[in-house]
Amino acid sequence: MLGKNPIRVQEKGDGLNLWVQEVFYTLQGEGPFVGRPSVFVRLGGCNLACYFCDTDFESSTWKPDIDELLMRIKDELRSAPQADCKLIVLTGGEPLRQNIVPLVTALVDMGLTVQLETNGTLYQDLPWCDQIHVVCSPKTSGLNTSLVPYVDAYKYVLKAGEIDEEDGLPCGSTKLSGRPEHIARPEHSALSEHNARLERSSRSAVPAVYVMPLDEQDDAKNYANTQACVDVALKHGYRLTLQTHKLLGVR
Ligand code: SF4
């Protein structure tokens, strides 16, 4: 999309029909579930337009009802029965832009794990439980305060030369290349609440921060971005994640 997509607001629908770009079985390429077989459900539209975004989430005309969508997800799960895949990745675009409460509720009821990939600006009252994992990749200066307590991991896209010396996180705009902007960080008060929730569950007590190099479709720039991520991870204790699906040529 490279920042050319229309900015679409959050919809107020009942969630019984969703605009879906694609559904496919693959290996999760990045973040906490890297390497795990999963079914990706890419939802249409985004409320942001990042200049570096290389994902197509606008070209589909498919608007299945929830039964059709669940059938499609089950078909993908059945395509590799021995893998016994239990992970569904809801991504986009911005998956929280549409009402995904009925979909997530159905997936949880089926005993599946849901990983939500979000830019952190929107919220929905999902049936929060240990089967739902939120990976937030902030792209703006603020995050939705209702969502923050449910974030399990933050994933920052780093570009060399646009990294704050103090905390190793991005200080460049996602809307316009080269313009400074303080991208939202995990807040200490929200982290305390988050940690209290995690301590009541069996999950680790501290949300992880991942850093991932920006893909600029340019070998020299990508090398510099990767080196910057290595330096930041070593200095600040963040976890390095690469877009392994691109490195491996996996969808
Ligand atoms: S928030 Fe994510 S999906 Fe939306 S435009 Fe930015 S990078 Fe693309």
PDB file of C-alpha atoms and ligand atoms in Angstrom:
ATOM      1  CA  MET A   1       0.000   0.000   0.000  1.00  0.00           C
ATOM      2  CA  LEU A   2       3.029   2.307   0.682  1.00  0.00           C
ATOM      3  CA  GLY A   3       0.819   4.913   2.356  1.00  0.00           C
ATOM      4  CA  LYS A   4      -1.576   5.077  -0.618  1.00  0.00           C
ATOM      5  CA  ASN A   5      -4.461   3.208   1.011  1.00  0.00           C
ATOM      6  CA  PRO A   6      -7.619   5.064   2.048  1.00  0.00           C
ATOM      7  CA  ILE A   7      -7.801   5.664   5.789  1.00  0.00           C
ATOM      8  CA  ARG A   8     -10.872   3.759   6.984  1.00  0.00           C
ATOM      9  CA  VAL A   9     -12.591   4.463  10.287  1.00  0.00           C
ATOM     10  CA  GLN A  10     -13.638   1.833  12.821  1.00  0.00           C
ATOM     11  CA  GLU A  11     -16.917   0.208  11.765  1.00  0.00           C
ATOM     12  CA  LYS A  12     -19.932  -0.254  14.036  1.00  0.00           C
ATOM     13  CA  GLY A  13     -21.252  -3.435  12.395  1.00  0.00           C
ATOM     14  CA  ASP A  14     -22.527  -6.532  14.209  1.00  0.00           C
ATOM     15  CA  GLY A  15     -19.500  -8.540  13.086  1.00  0.00           C
ATOM     16  CA  LEU A  16     -21.616 -11.196  11.356  1.00  0.00           C
ATOM     17  CA  ASN A  17     -20.099 -10.211   8.016  1.00  0.00           C
ATOM     18  CA  LEU A  18     -16.469  -9.199   7.694  1.00  0.00           C
ATOM     19  CA  TRP A  19     -14.400  -7.785   4.874  1.00  0.00           C
ATOM     20  CA  VAL A  20     -11.572 -10.284   4.446  1.00  0.00           C
ATOM     21  CA  GLN A  21      -8.546  -9.928   2.211  1.00  0.00           C
ATOM     22  CA  GLU A  22      -7.315 -13.517   2.468  1.00  0.00           C
ATOM     23  CA  VAL A  23      -7.164 -16.660   4.590  1.00  0.00           C
ATOM     24  CA  PHE A  24      -4.184 -18.981   4.299  1.00  0.00           C
ATOM     25  CA  TYR A  25      -2.171 -21.595   6.163  1.00  0.00           C
ATOM     26  CA  THR A  26       1.487 -20.720   6.698  1.00  0.00           C
ATOM     27  CA  LEU A  27       4.260 -20.326   9.258  1.00  0.00           C
ATOM     28  CA  GLN A  28       4.073 -17.230  11.413  1.00  0.00           C
ATOM     29  CA  GLY A  29       7.094 -15.236  10.282  1.00  0.00           C
ATOM     30  CA  GLU A  30       7.712 -12.766  13.093  1.00  0.00           C
ATOM     31  CA  GLY A  31       7.166 -11.943  16.750  1.00  0.00           C
ATOM     32  CA  PRO A  32       6.440 -14.227  19.709  1.00  0.00           C
ATOM     33  CA  PHE A  33       4.951 -17.068  17.642  1.00  0.00           C
ATOM     34  CA  VAL A  34       7.633 -17.103  14.947  1.00  0.00           C
ATOM     35  CA  GLY A  35       7.930 -20.456  13.207  1.00  0.00           C
ATOM     36  CA  ARG A  36       4.532 -21.719  14.402  1.00  0.00           C
ATOM     37  CA  PRO A  37       2.118 -23.144  11.828  1.00  0.00           C
ATOM     38  CA  SER A  38      -0.908 -20.876  11.782  1.00  0.00           C
ATOM     39  CA  VAL A  39      -3.894 -19.820   9.781  1.00  0.00           C
ATOM     40  CA  PHE A  40      -3.671 -16.171   8.796  1.00  0.00           C
ATOM     41  CA  VAL A  41      -6.902 -14.224   8.486  1.00  0.00           C
ATOM     42  CA  ARG A  42      -6.118 -10.887   6.904  1.00  0.00           C
ATOM     43  CA  LEU A  43      -8.933  -8.410   7.343  1.00  0.00           C
ATOM     44  CA  GLY A  44      -9.585  -5.564   4.935  1.00  0.00           C
ATOM     45  CA  GLY A  45      -8.805  -1.889   5.476  1.00  0.00           C
ATOM     46  CA  CYS A  46      -6.681   0.089   7.892  1.00  0.00           C
ATOM     47  CA  ASN A  47      -7.212   3.254   9.928  1.00  0.00           C
ATOM     48  CA  LEU A  48      -3.614   4.302   9.258  1.00  0.00           C
ATOM     49  CA  ALA A  49      -1.529   4.712   6.106  1.00  0.00           C
ATOM     50  CA  CYS A  50       2.147   4.019   6.790  1.00  0.00           C
ATOM     51  CA  TYR A  51       4.552   5.032   4.037  1.00  0.00           C
ATOM     52  CA  PHE A  52       6.470   1.745   4.280  1.00  0.00           C
ATOM     53  CA  CYS A  53       3.492  -0.637   4.434  1.00  0.00           C
ATOM     54  CA  ASP A  54       3.944  -3.387   1.849  1.00  0.00           C
ATOM     55  CA  THR A  55       0.768  -5.374   2.573  1.00  0.00           C
ATOM     56  CA  ASP A  56      -2.275  -5.525   0.309  1.00  0.00           C
ATOM     57  CA  PHE A  57      -5.411  -5.306   2.459  1.00  0.00           C
ATOM     58  CA  GLU A  58      -7.649  -3.398   0.033  1.00  0.00           C
ATOM     59  CA  SER A  59      -8.025  -5.420  -3.166  1.00  0.00           C
ATOM     60  CA  SER A  60     -10.390  -8.135  -1.964  1.00  0.00           C
ATOM     61  CA  THR A  61     -14.141  -7.977  -2.588  1.00  0.00           C
ATOM     62  CA  TRP A  62     -14.828 -10.977  -0.320  1.00  0.00           C
ATOM     63  CA  LYS A  63     -17.260 -10.219   2.517  1.00  0.00           C
ATOM     64  CA  PRO A  64     -18.144 -13.607   3.960  1.00  0.00           C
ATOM     65  CA  ASP A  65     -20.624 -14.126   6.746  1.00  0.00           C
ATOM     66  CA  ILE A  66     -19.115 -15.568   9.880  1.00  0.00           C
ATOM     67  CA  ASP A  67     -20.211 -19.149   9.122  1.00  0.00           C
ATOM     68  CA  GLU A  68     -18.546 -19.054   5.709  1.00  0.00           C
ATOM     69  CA  LEU A  69     -15.409 -17.552   7.225  1.00  0.00           C
ATOM     70  CA  LEU A  70     -15.260 -20.186   9.972  1.00  0.00           C
ATOM     71  CA  MET A  71     -15.716 -22.928   7.361  1.00  0.00           C
ATOM     72  CA  ARG A  72     -12.807 -21.484   5.398  1.00  0.00           C
ATOM     73  CA  ILE A  73     -10.623 -21.365   8.516  1.00  0.00           C
ATOM     74  CA  LYS A  74     -11.544 -24.988   9.330  1.00  0.00           C
ATOM     75  CA  ASP A  75     -10.673 -25.989   5.741  1.00  0.00           C
ATOM     76  CA  GLU A  76      -7.221 -24.455   6.168  1.00  0.00           C
ATOM     77  CA  LEU A  77      -6.743 -26.226   9.517  1.00  0.00           C
ATOM     78  CA  ARG A  78      -7.803 -29.527   7.926  1.00  0.00           C
ATOM     79  CA  SER A  79      -5.332 -29.067   5.047  1.00  0.00           C
ATOM     80  CA  ALA A  80      -2.521 -30.280   7.327  1.00  0.00           C
ATOM     81  CA  PRO A  81      -4.212 -32.585   9.839  1.00  0.00           C
ATOM     82  CA  GLN A  82      -0.969 -33.944  11.288  1.00  0.00           C
ATOM     83  CA  ALA A  83       0.205 -30.438  12.179  1.00  0.00           C
ATOM     84  CA  ASP A  84      -2.734 -30.102  14.581  1.00  0.00           C
ATOM     85  CA  CYS A  85      -2.531 -26.324  14.143  1.00  0.00           C
ATOM     86  CA  LYS A  86      -4.289 -24.368  16.883  1.00  0.00           C
ATOM     87  CA  LEU A  87      -3.072 -20.847  16.113  1.00  0.00           C
ATOM     88  CA  ILE A  88      -5.177 -18.293  14.234  1.00  0.00           C
ATOM     89  CA  VAL A  89      -3.485 -14.978  13.417  1.00  0.00           C
ATOM     90  CA  LEU A  90      -5.886 -12.077  12.929  1.00  0.00           C
ATOM     91  CA  THR A  91      -4.097  -9.369  11.033  1.00  0.00           C
ATOM     92  CA  GLY A  92      -4.715  -6.726   8.430  1.00  0.00           C
ATOM     93  CA  GLY A  93      -4.815  -3.934   7.721  1.00  0.00           C
ATOM     94  CA  GLU A  94      -6.088  -3.256  11.196  1.00  0.00           C
ATOM     95  CA  PRO A  95      -8.177  -6.170  12.505  1.00  0.00           C
ATOM     96  CA  LEU A  96      -9.802  -4.145  15.306  1.00  0.00           C
ATOM     97  CA  ARG A  97     -11.297  -1.773  12.721  1.00  0.00           C
ATOM     98  CA  GLN A  98     -14.153  -4.240  12.145  1.00  0.00           C
ATOM     99  CA  ASN A  99     -16.256  -5.911  14.829  1.00  0.00           C
ATOM    100  CA  ILE A 100     -14.354  -9.158  15.383  1.00  0.00           C
ATOM    101  CA  VAL A 101     -16.047 -10.024  18.688  1.00  0.00           C
ATOM    102  CA  PRO A 102     -18.266 -12.794  17.182  1.00  0.00           C
ATOM    103  CA  LEU A 103     -15.319 -14.238  15.222  1.00  0.00           C
ATOM    104  CA  VAL A 104     -12.929 -14.237  18.181  1.00  0.00           C
ATOM    105  CA  THR A 105     -15.622 -15.663  20.461  1.00  0.00           C
ATOM    106  CA  ALA A 106     -16.234 -18.526  18.018  1.00  0.00           C
ATOM    107  CA  LEU A 107     -12.502 -19.241  17.642  1.00  0.00           C
ATOM    108  CA  VAL A 108     -11.982 -19.285  21.410  1.00  0.00           C
ATOM    109  CA  ASP A 109     -15.006 -21.573  21.813  1.00  0.00           C
ATOM    110  CA  MET A 110     -13.394 -23.932  19.268  1.00  0.00           C
ATOM    111  CA  GLY A 111     -10.372 -24.200  21.589  1.00  0.00           C
ATOM    112  CA  LEU A 112      -8.113 -22.218  19.257  1.00  0.00           C
ATOM    113  CA  THR A 113      -5.478 -19.654  20.168  1.00  0.00           C
ATOM    114  CA  VAL A 114      -5.914 -16.212  18.628  1.00  0.00           C
ATOM    115  CA  GLN A 115      -3.018 -13.890  17.985  1.00  0.00           C
ATOM    116  CA  LEU A 116      -4.153 -10.381  17.208  1.00  0.00           C
ATOM    117  CA  GLU A 117      -1.730  -8.159  15.306  1.00  0.00           C
ATOM    118  CA  THR A 118      -2.729  -4.538  15.835  1.00  0.00           C
ATOM    119  CA  ASN A 119      -1.357  -1.029  15.561  1.00  0.00           C
ATOM    120  CA  GLY A 120      -2.762  -0.358  19.042  1.00  0.00           C
ATOM    121  CA  THR A 121      -5.025   2.584  18.239  1.00  0.00           C
ATOM    122  CA  LEU A 122      -8.427   0.832  18.470  1.00  0.00           C
ATOM    123  CA  TYR A 123     -10.231  -1.320  21.032  1.00  0.00           C
ATOM    124  CA  GLN A 124     -13.017  -3.856  21.151  1.00  0.00           C
ATOM    125  CA  ASP A 125     -14.507  -5.674  24.097  1.00  0.00           C
ATOM    126  CA  LEU A 126     -13.223  -9.121  23.159  1.00  0.00           C
ATOM    127  CA  PRO A 127     -13.860 -12.188  25.358  1.00  0.00           C
ATOM    128  CA  TRP A 128     -10.468 -11.687  27.002  1.00  0.00           C
ATOM    129  CA  CYS A 129      -8.866 -14.907  28.181  1.00  0.00           C
ATOM    130  CA  ASP A 130      -5.514 -16.699  28.029  1.00  0.00           C
ATOM    131  CA  GLN A 131      -6.276 -17.925  24.490  1.00  0.00           C
ATOM    132  CA  ILE A 132      -6.035 -14.376  23.121  1.00  0.00           C
ATOM    133  CA  HIS A 133      -2.592 -12.854  22.573  1.00  0.00           C
ATOM    134  CA  VAL A 134      -2.214  -9.240  21.500  1.00  0.00           C
ATOM    135  CA  VAL A 135       0.902  -8.165  19.643  1.00  0.00           C
ATOM    136  CA  CYS A 136       0.908  -4.403  19.279  1.00  0.00           C
ATOM    137  CA  SER A 137       3.096  -2.693  16.698  1.00  0.00           C
ATOM    138  CA  PRO A 138       2.761   1.014  17.517  1.00  0.00           C
ATOM    139  CA  LYS A 139       2.737   3.379  14.548  1.00  0.00           C
ATOM    140  CA  THR A 140       1.440   6.555  16.217  1.00  0.00           C
ATOM    141  CA  SER A 141       2.311   8.774  19.173  1.00  0.00           C
ATOM    142  CA  GLY A 142      -0.590   7.415  21.268  1.00  0.00           C
ATOM    143  CA  LEU A 143      -2.109   4.034  22.043  1.00  0.00           C
ATOM    144  CA  ASN A 144      -5.670   3.114  22.953  1.00  0.00           C
ATOM    145  CA  THR A 145      -5.645   3.038  26.761  1.00  0.00           C
ATOM    146  CA  SER A 146      -8.358   0.354  26.932  1.00  0.00           C
ATOM    147  CA  LEU A 147      -6.278  -1.990  24.804  1.00  0.00           C
ATOM    148  CA  VAL A 148      -2.928  -1.458  26.527  1.00  0.00           C
ATOM    149  CA  PRO A 149      -3.648  -3.727  29.561  1.00  0.00           C
ATOM    150  CA  TYR A 150      -4.180  -6.639  27.166  1.00  0.00           C
ATOM    151  CA  VAL A 151      -0.996  -6.211  25.142  1.00  0.00           C
ATOM    152  CA  ASP A 152       1.300  -9.231  25.488  1.00  0.00           C
ATOM    153  CA  ALA A 153       4.116  -7.954  23.314  1.00  0.00           C
ATOM    154  CA  TYR A 154       5.157  -4.789  21.544  1.00  0.00           C
ATOM    155  CA  LYS A 155       6.816  -5.017  18.151  1.00  0.00           C
ATOM    156  CA  TYR A 156       8.637  -1.951  16.886  1.00  0.00           C
ATOM    157  CA  VAL A 157       9.787  -1.463  13.302  1.00  0.00           C
ATOM    158  CA  LEU A 158      13.185   0.244  13.354  1.00  0.00           C
ATOM    159  CA  LYS A 159      14.856   2.383  10.719  1.00  0.00           C
ATOM    160  CA  ALA A 160      18.527   3.302  11.135  1.00  0.00           C
ATOM    161  CA  GLY A 161      18.920   6.975  11.971  1.00  0.00           C
ATOM    162  CA  GLU A 162      15.384   7.264  13.392  1.00  0.00           C
ATOM    163  CA  ILE A 163      15.968   5.590  16.757  1.00  0.00           C
ATOM    164  CA  ASP A 164      15.873   7.344  20.129  1.00  0.00           C
ATOM    165  CA  GLU A 165      19.307   7.043  21.773  1.00  0.00           C
ATOM    166  CA  GLU A 166      17.746   6.802  25.212  1.00  0.00           C
ATOM    167  CA  ASP A 167      15.382   3.857  24.830  1.00  0.00           C
ATOM    168  CA  GLY A 168      16.273   2.420  21.410  1.00  0.00           C
ATOM    169  CA  LEU A 169      12.728   2.815  20.072  1.00  0.00           C
ATOM    170  CA  PRO A 170      11.509   4.702  16.974  1.00  0.00           C
ATOM    171  CA  CYS A 171      11.468   8.478  16.770  1.00  0.00           C
ATOM    172  CA  GLY A 172      10.440   8.806  13.110  1.00  0.00           C
ATOM    173  CA  SER A 173       6.995   9.293  11.623  1.00  0.00           C
ATOM    174  CA  THR A 174       5.271   6.364   9.931  1.00  0.00           C
ATOM    175  CA  LYS A 175       3.246   8.768   7.797  1.00  0.00           C
ATOM    176  CA  LEU A 176       6.084  10.670   6.139  1.00  0.00           C
ATOM    177  CA  SER A 177       9.617   9.365   5.720  1.00  0.00           C
ATOM    178  CA  GLY A 178      12.230  11.475   7.470  1.00  0.00           C
ATOM    179  CA  ARG A 179       9.836  13.437   9.700  1.00  0.00           C
ATOM    180  CA  PRO A 180      10.410  13.133  13.481  1.00  0.00           C
ATOM    181  CA  GLU A 181       7.647  11.708  15.692  1.00  0.00           C
ATOM    182  CA  HIS A 182       7.739  10.117  19.137  1.00  0.00           C
ATOM    183  CA  ILE A 183       6.080   6.752  18.543  1.00  0.00           C
ATOM    184  CA  ALA A 184       4.105   5.475  21.560  1.00  0.00           C
ATOM    185  CA  ARG A 185       5.974   3.460  24.187  1.00  0.00           C
ATOM    186  CA  PRO A 186       4.559   1.046  26.765  1.00  0.00           C
ATOM    187  CA  GLU A 187       3.510   3.193  29.756  1.00  0.00           C
ATOM    188  CA  HIS A 188       4.650   2.258  33.246  1.00  0.00           C
ATOM    189  CA  SER A 189       1.179   2.552  34.820  1.00  0.00           C
ATOM    190  CA  ALA A 190      -0.360   0.415  32.084  1.00  0.00           C
ATOM    191  CA  LEU A 191       2.465  -2.088  32.437  1.00  0.00           C
ATOM    192  CA  SER A 192       1.768  -2.442  36.175  1.00  0.00           C
ATOM    193  CA  GLU A 193      -1.873  -3.268  35.494  1.00  0.00           C
ATOM    194  CA  HIS A 194      -0.821  -5.594  32.709  1.00  0.00           C
ATOM    195  CA  ASN A 195       1.687  -7.380  34.924  1.00  0.00           C
ATOM    196  CA  ALA A 196      -0.892  -7.843  37.675  1.00  0.00           C
ATOM    197  CA  ARG A 197      -3.184  -9.536  35.158  1.00  0.00           C
ATOM    198  CA  LEU A 198      -0.384 -11.714  33.862  1.00  0.00           C
ATOM    199  CA  GLU A 199       0.646 -12.777  37.345  1.00  0.00           C
ATOM    200  CA  ARG A 200      -2.872 -14.079  37.879  1.00  0.00           C
ATOM    201  CA  SER A 201      -2.466 -16.173  34.760  1.00  0.00           C
ATOM    202  CA  SER A 202       0.274 -18.576  33.808  1.00  0.00           C
ATOM    203  CA  ARG A 203       1.951 -16.211  31.364  1.00  0.00           C
ATOM    204  CA  SER A 204       5.273 -14.512  31.843  1.00  0.00           C
ATOM    205  CA  ALA A 205       4.997 -11.389  33.981  1.00  0.00           C
ATOM    206  CA  VAL A 206       6.597  -8.891  31.638  1.00  0.00           C
ATOM    207  CA  PRO A 207       5.423  -8.030  28.136  1.00  0.00           C
ATOM    208  CA  ALA A 208       8.224  -8.447  25.662  1.00  0.00           C
ATOM    209  CA  VAL A 209       9.462  -5.691  23.401  1.00  0.00           C
ATOM    210  CA  TYR A 210      10.536  -6.894  19.961  1.00  0.00           C
ATOM    211  CA  VAL A 211      12.489  -4.873  17.432  1.00  0.00           C
ATOM    212  CA  MET A 212      12.289  -5.632  13.731  1.00  0.00           C
ATOM    213  CA  PRO A 213      14.190  -3.957  10.869  1.00  0.00           C
ATOM    214  CA  LEU A 214      12.196  -1.861   8.427  1.00  0.00           C
ATOM    215  CA  ASP A 215      12.150  -3.420   4.959  1.00  0.00           C
ATOM    216  CA  GLU A 216      13.026  -0.627   2.538  1.00  0.00           C
ATOM    217  CA  GLN A 217      13.391  -2.918  -0.518  1.00  0.00           C
ATOM    218  CA  ASP A 218      17.053  -1.869  -0.649  1.00  0.00           C
ATOM    219  CA  ASP A 219      19.854  -4.213   0.437  1.00  0.00           C
ATOM    220  CA  ALA A 220      22.128  -1.524   1.863  1.00  0.00           C
ATOM    221  CA  LYS A 221      19.347   0.208   3.788  1.00  0.00           C
ATOM    222  CA  ASN A 222      17.974  -3.102   5.038  1.00  0.00           C
ATOM    223  CA  TYR A 223      21.444  -4.103   6.250  1.00  0.00           C
ATOM    224  CA  ALA A 224      21.748  -0.827   8.163  1.00  0.00           C
ATOM    225  CA  ASN A 225      18.283  -1.293   9.675  1.00  0.00           C
ATOM    226  CA  THR A 226      19.128  -4.855  10.740  1.00  0.00           C
ATOM    227  CA  GLN A 227      22.419  -3.765  12.318  1.00  0.00           C
ATOM    228  CA  ALA A 228      20.554  -1.009  14.159  1.00  0.00           C
ATOM    229  CA  CYS A 229      18.128  -3.614  15.541  1.00  0.00           C
ATOM    230  CA  VAL A 230      21.012  -5.843  16.652  1.00  0.00           C
ATOM    231  CA  ASP A 231      22.653  -2.920  18.453  1.00  0.00           C
ATOM    232  CA  VAL A 232      19.404  -1.860  20.118  1.00  0.00           C
ATOM    233  CA  ALA A 233      18.519  -5.410  21.190  1.00  0.00           C
ATOM    234  CA  LEU A 234      21.969  -5.919  22.737  1.00  0.00           C
ATOM    235  CA  LYS A 235      21.933  -2.554  24.493  1.00  0.00           C
ATOM    236  CA  HIS A 236      18.352  -2.536  25.803  1.00  0.00           C
ATOM    237  CA  GLY A 237      17.529  -6.223  26.159  1.00  0.00           C
ATOM    238  CA  TYR A 238      14.786  -6.231  23.547  1.00  0.00           C
ATOM    239  CA  ARG A 239      14.167  -9.289  21.407  1.00  0.00           C
ATOM    240  CA  LEU A 240      15.226  -9.195  17.784  1.00  0.00           C
ATOM    241  CA  THR A 241      12.716 -10.516  15.285  1.00  0.00           C
ATOM    242  CA  LEU A 242      13.154 -10.712  11.529  1.00  0.00           C
ATOM    243  CA  GLN A 243      10.541 -11.102   8.824  1.00  0.00           C
ATOM    244  CA  THR A 244      11.553 -14.718   8.348  1.00  0.00           C
ATOM    245  CA  HIS A 245       8.717 -15.436   5.903  1.00  0.00           C
ATOM    246  CA  LYS A 246      10.365 -12.976   3.491  1.00  0.00           C
ATOM    247  CA  LEU A 247      13.832 -14.438   4.058  1.00  0.00           C
ATOM    248  CA  LEU A 248      12.518 -17.948   3.419  1.00  0.00           C
ATOM    249  CA  GLY A 249      10.197 -17.059   0.561  1.00  0.00           C
ATOM    250  CA  VAL A 250       7.190 -18.301   2.534  1.00  0.00           C
ATOM    251  CA  ARG A 251       3.887 -16.540   2.020  1.00  0.00           C
TER     252      ARG A 251
HETATM  253  S1  SF4 B   1      -0.856   0.170  10.591  1.00  0.00           S
HETATM  254 FE1  SF4 B   1       0.077  -1.682   9.740  1.00  0.00          FE
HETATM  255  S2  SF4 B   1      -1.391  -2.416   8.158  1.00  0.00           S
HETATM  256 FE2  SF4 B   1      -1.931  -0.273   8.651  1.00  0.00          FE
HETATM  257  S3  SF4 B   1      -0.866   0.934   7.092  1.00  0.00           S
HETATM  258 FE3  SF4 B   1       0.485   0.834   8.929  1.00  0.00          FE
HETATM  259  S4  SF4 B   1       1.834  -0.944   8.569  1.00  0.00           S
HETATM  260 FE4  SF4 B   1       0.098  -1.105   7.116  1.00  0.00          FE
END
